[in-house]
Amino acid sequence: MLSALPFFWSSAFAAQDLYFNTADSPDFNRYLNDSSNWFTDEGRTQQFEGTLGPDYNGIVSGVTVIAVSGTDLNLNSLSITCENGAKISLTLGSSITLAQDLTFDMNSGGISGNMALYNSIKVGGNMTIDCSSIGEETVSTPEFSLTGQSTRAKIDIDGDFSVRFGSQSAEKLQMYTSTDISIGGIMRMDNLWWQNSSKQHYHTLGGMSGNGDIVLYNGSISMNLTNSTAQETSLTFGTTTENSTFDISMNGSAAGRQTIRFRAGTPEGTDGNINDVIVGSGRLDLGMHSGMKGARLSLSGTEAMFSATASDSGNIGTVTFDEGEWYAGKIAVDIEGELAYDKIVFNGRFDKTGSDHDMGFEFVFDAYTMRELISANDGEFILEDVITYETGSSMAGTVFEGNTSGIQWEAVFGDTSLSVSFTVPEPAAVAAVLGAIAFAFAALRRRR
C-alpha cells in the first residue's frame, strides 16, 4: 500500500493542461495572462474559470502574436507551437515564471520565432526549441530571436537549453540574442548557430556540450561557466568586426570540468580570437585551432586547473596567449610521447602573482611509456618548451618537484621557457623516502 503513495500523490497533483484561445475567435485577445483566454479542453469549448498559476500547463497554437502585459504570468509549463510558416511573436511587458519547462515547437518550414523581452522570464525546468517535425523538403534555416528591450530583460533557465532536430535537411537553428542568458544546467550547442548582438552580453552557463557555432556582431561576450559536472563542446567562433571580444571565466565546483575545442570554419564572419580566460575554480581544458589565440590567461584560485587540449579530438594540444598570470591553482600537462605533449605559448610575459605553495603541476602520462622514454634518453627525459614566454617574466626561477606513478619530475622556469625533467629514482633514494615515511609514522605513534 505504501509503495503506491508516490504514484498517488504525483497523479493527484499533476498539472492540468489549458489551451489558449485561437486567433479566429471573435473574443480573441493576445494576452497570455488573461485567464478568460484559456480553455480546459483542446477543442476550446469549455472556458477556464480559475486563476492561472503553477498548477496549470499552458498550450498555445494557432496564433502568431501573443503577449504578457499588466500582470505577471505564473504557470507550471508553457508550450508554444509555431506552424504554417508563421512568424510567432511573444512580447513580455510583464514577467513569466514557469515551475517547469518552456517549449517552442517549430513544426513547419519557413518559420521563425521571436521573444521580445521588456521584462524577465524564469524557467524552472528546461527550455527546448523543437524543430524535429520540420519536413525534409525544408532548405532554409529556421530562425529564433531573444531580444532584450530594456535593462530588466533577462532569461533565466534552471535546467538545460537545447535545440532538437530530426533527420530533415535543415541542420541548424539560427538563434539571435540581444539579452543576457543564465542557464543553471547545460547549454547544449548541438544544432545551434548562436548569434550575439552588438552589445555587452553576460551569459552564465552550467556547462556546454555538443557541436555548435557562436557568432558575435561588433559586441562583447562575458561567459561565466559554473560547471558541477564534466562537459565537452566543439565550437566555431566568428566575428563580424575585429574589435569584438569574447571572455571566458571558469568558476565550477570541485567536480566541474569544461572542455572547449575551438575549430576553424565559422558559418558567418571570420574566425575570431578569444579575449581573456580566467580560471577561478574547477577545471578548464581549452583547444585552439592553429589560427587562434587568446589575449590573457589567468589562473586565480587554489581550486583552479587549466590544461591545453586538442582542437578536434584527443588530449594533446597547443594554446597561445598574448600574456598570462598565475596566482594559484594547477596546470595539467598531458604527455604521450617525445613529440606529443601539451604546450602553452605566451607571446609576452607570464608572471607569478601569488605564492608557490598555492601553485602546482599535474603531469598525466602512461608510466610504462615514460619509463621507456627515460631509458632511451640515458636515464633522464626532458621537455624544454612545455610553457614558453618573454624574457623578464616573473615566473623565471620558480621550481616545482613531484612524483607521479613512481616517476620523479622537476619543473624549472628558466629565462624564456619551462623545462621539465623526468627520472626514475634510484633504489637507495626510494629506500630513503620510505625510511623517512616510516620514521614520521613512528614519531606520530610515540606522541599518541
Short mmCIF file of N, CA and C in Angstrom, two decimals, residues 297-302 323-329 349-360 392-396 398:
data_model
loop_
_atom_site.label_atom_id
_atom_site.label_comp_id
_atom_site.label_asym_id
_atom_site.label_seq_id
_atom_site.Cartn_x
_atom_site.Cartn_y
_atom_site.Cartn_z
N LEU A 297 45.64 34.75 -20.17
CA LEU A 297 45.26 33.60 -19.36
C LEU A 297 45.59 33.89 -17.91
N SER A 298 44.59 33.72 -17.03
CA SER A 298 44.79 33.94 -15.59
C SER A 298 44.31 32.73 -14.81
N LEU A 299 45.18 32.18 -13.97
CA LEU A 299 44.79 31.16 -13.00
C LEU A 299 44.72 31.84 -11.65
N SER A 300 43.50 31.93 -11.09
CA SER A 300 43.30 32.84 -9.97
C SER A 300 42.83 32.19 -8.68
N GLY A 301 42.56 30.87 -8.66
CA GLY A 301 42.03 30.25 -7.46
C GLY A 301 42.75 28.97 -7.10
N THR A 302 42.80 28.65 -5.82
CA THR A 302 43.50 27.44 -5.37
C THR A 302 42.83 26.17 -5.87
N GLU A 323 49.61 37.08 -23.16
CA GLU A 323 50.27 37.15 -21.86
C GLU A 323 49.51 36.30 -20.86
N GLY A 324 50.09 36.14 -19.66
CA GLY A 324 49.42 35.34 -18.65
C GLY A 324 49.90 35.65 -17.26
N GLU A 325 49.09 35.22 -16.27
CA GLU A 325 49.48 35.37 -14.87
C GLU A 325 49.02 34.13 -14.11
N TRP A 326 49.80 33.80 -13.08
CA TRP A 326 49.50 32.63 -12.25
C TRP A 326 49.50 33.07 -10.81
N TYR A 327 48.30 33.10 -10.22
CA TYR A 327 48.15 33.46 -8.80
C TYR A 327 48.04 32.21 -7.94
N ALA A 328 47.26 31.22 -8.42
CA ALA A 328 47.05 29.98 -7.67
C ALA A 328 46.45 28.95 -8.61
N GLY A 329 46.40 27.68 -8.13
CA GLY A 329 45.83 26.62 -8.93
C GLY A 329 46.88 25.76 -9.60
N ARG A 349 54.69 38.29 -21.55
CA ARG A 349 55.12 37.86 -20.22
C ARG A 349 54.17 36.82 -19.62
N PHE A 350 54.75 35.99 -18.76
CA PHE A 350 53.99 35.07 -17.91
C PHE A 350 54.46 35.33 -16.48
N ASP A 351 53.60 35.96 -15.69
CA ASP A 351 54.03 36.46 -14.39
C ASP A 351 53.42 35.69 -13.23
N LYS A 352 54.20 35.60 -12.15
CA LYS A 352 53.75 34.98 -10.90
C LYS A 352 53.19 36.08 -10.02
N THR A 353 51.92 35.94 -9.62
CA THR A 353 51.28 36.96 -8.78
C THR A 353 50.85 36.40 -7.43
N GLY A 354 51.15 35.13 -7.16
CA GLY A 354 50.79 34.51 -5.89
C GLY A 354 51.96 33.75 -5.29
N SER A 355 51.64 32.83 -4.38
CA SER A 355 52.65 32.05 -3.67
C SER A 355 52.87 30.70 -4.33
N ASP A 356 54.13 30.22 -4.33
CA ASP A 356 54.45 28.90 -4.87
C ASP A 356 53.62 27.81 -4.19
N HIS A 357 53.31 27.99 -2.91
CA HIS A 357 52.58 26.97 -2.15
C HIS A 357 51.17 26.75 -2.68
N ASP A 358 50.62 27.73 -3.38
CA ASP A 358 49.27 27.62 -3.92
C ASP A 358 49.26 27.21 -5.39
N MET A 359 50.43 26.88 -5.93
CA MET A 359 50.55 26.52 -7.34
C MET A 359 51.06 25.09 -7.46
N GLY A 360 50.87 24.49 -8.61
CA GLY A 360 51.40 23.16 -8.83
C GLY A 360 51.11 22.65 -10.22
N GLY A 392 62.09 38.31 -18.91
CA GLY A 392 61.64 39.28 -17.92
C GLY A 392 60.39 38.85 -17.18
N SER A 393 59.86 37.68 -17.51
CA SER A 393 58.67 37.17 -16.82
C SER A 393 59.03 36.78 -15.39
N SER A 394 58.17 37.11 -14.45
CA SER A 394 58.49 36.85 -13.04
C SER A 394 58.34 35.38 -12.65
N MET A 395 57.83 34.52 -13.54
CA MET A 395 57.82 33.09 -13.25
C MET A 395 59.23 32.51 -13.31
N ALA A 396 60.15 33.19 -13.98
CA ALA A 396 61.52 32.70 -14.11
C ALA A 396 62.14 32.48 -12.73
N THR A 398 61.34 29.95 -10.72
CA THR A 398 60.45 29.13 -9.90
C THR A 398 60.66 27.66 -10.21
#
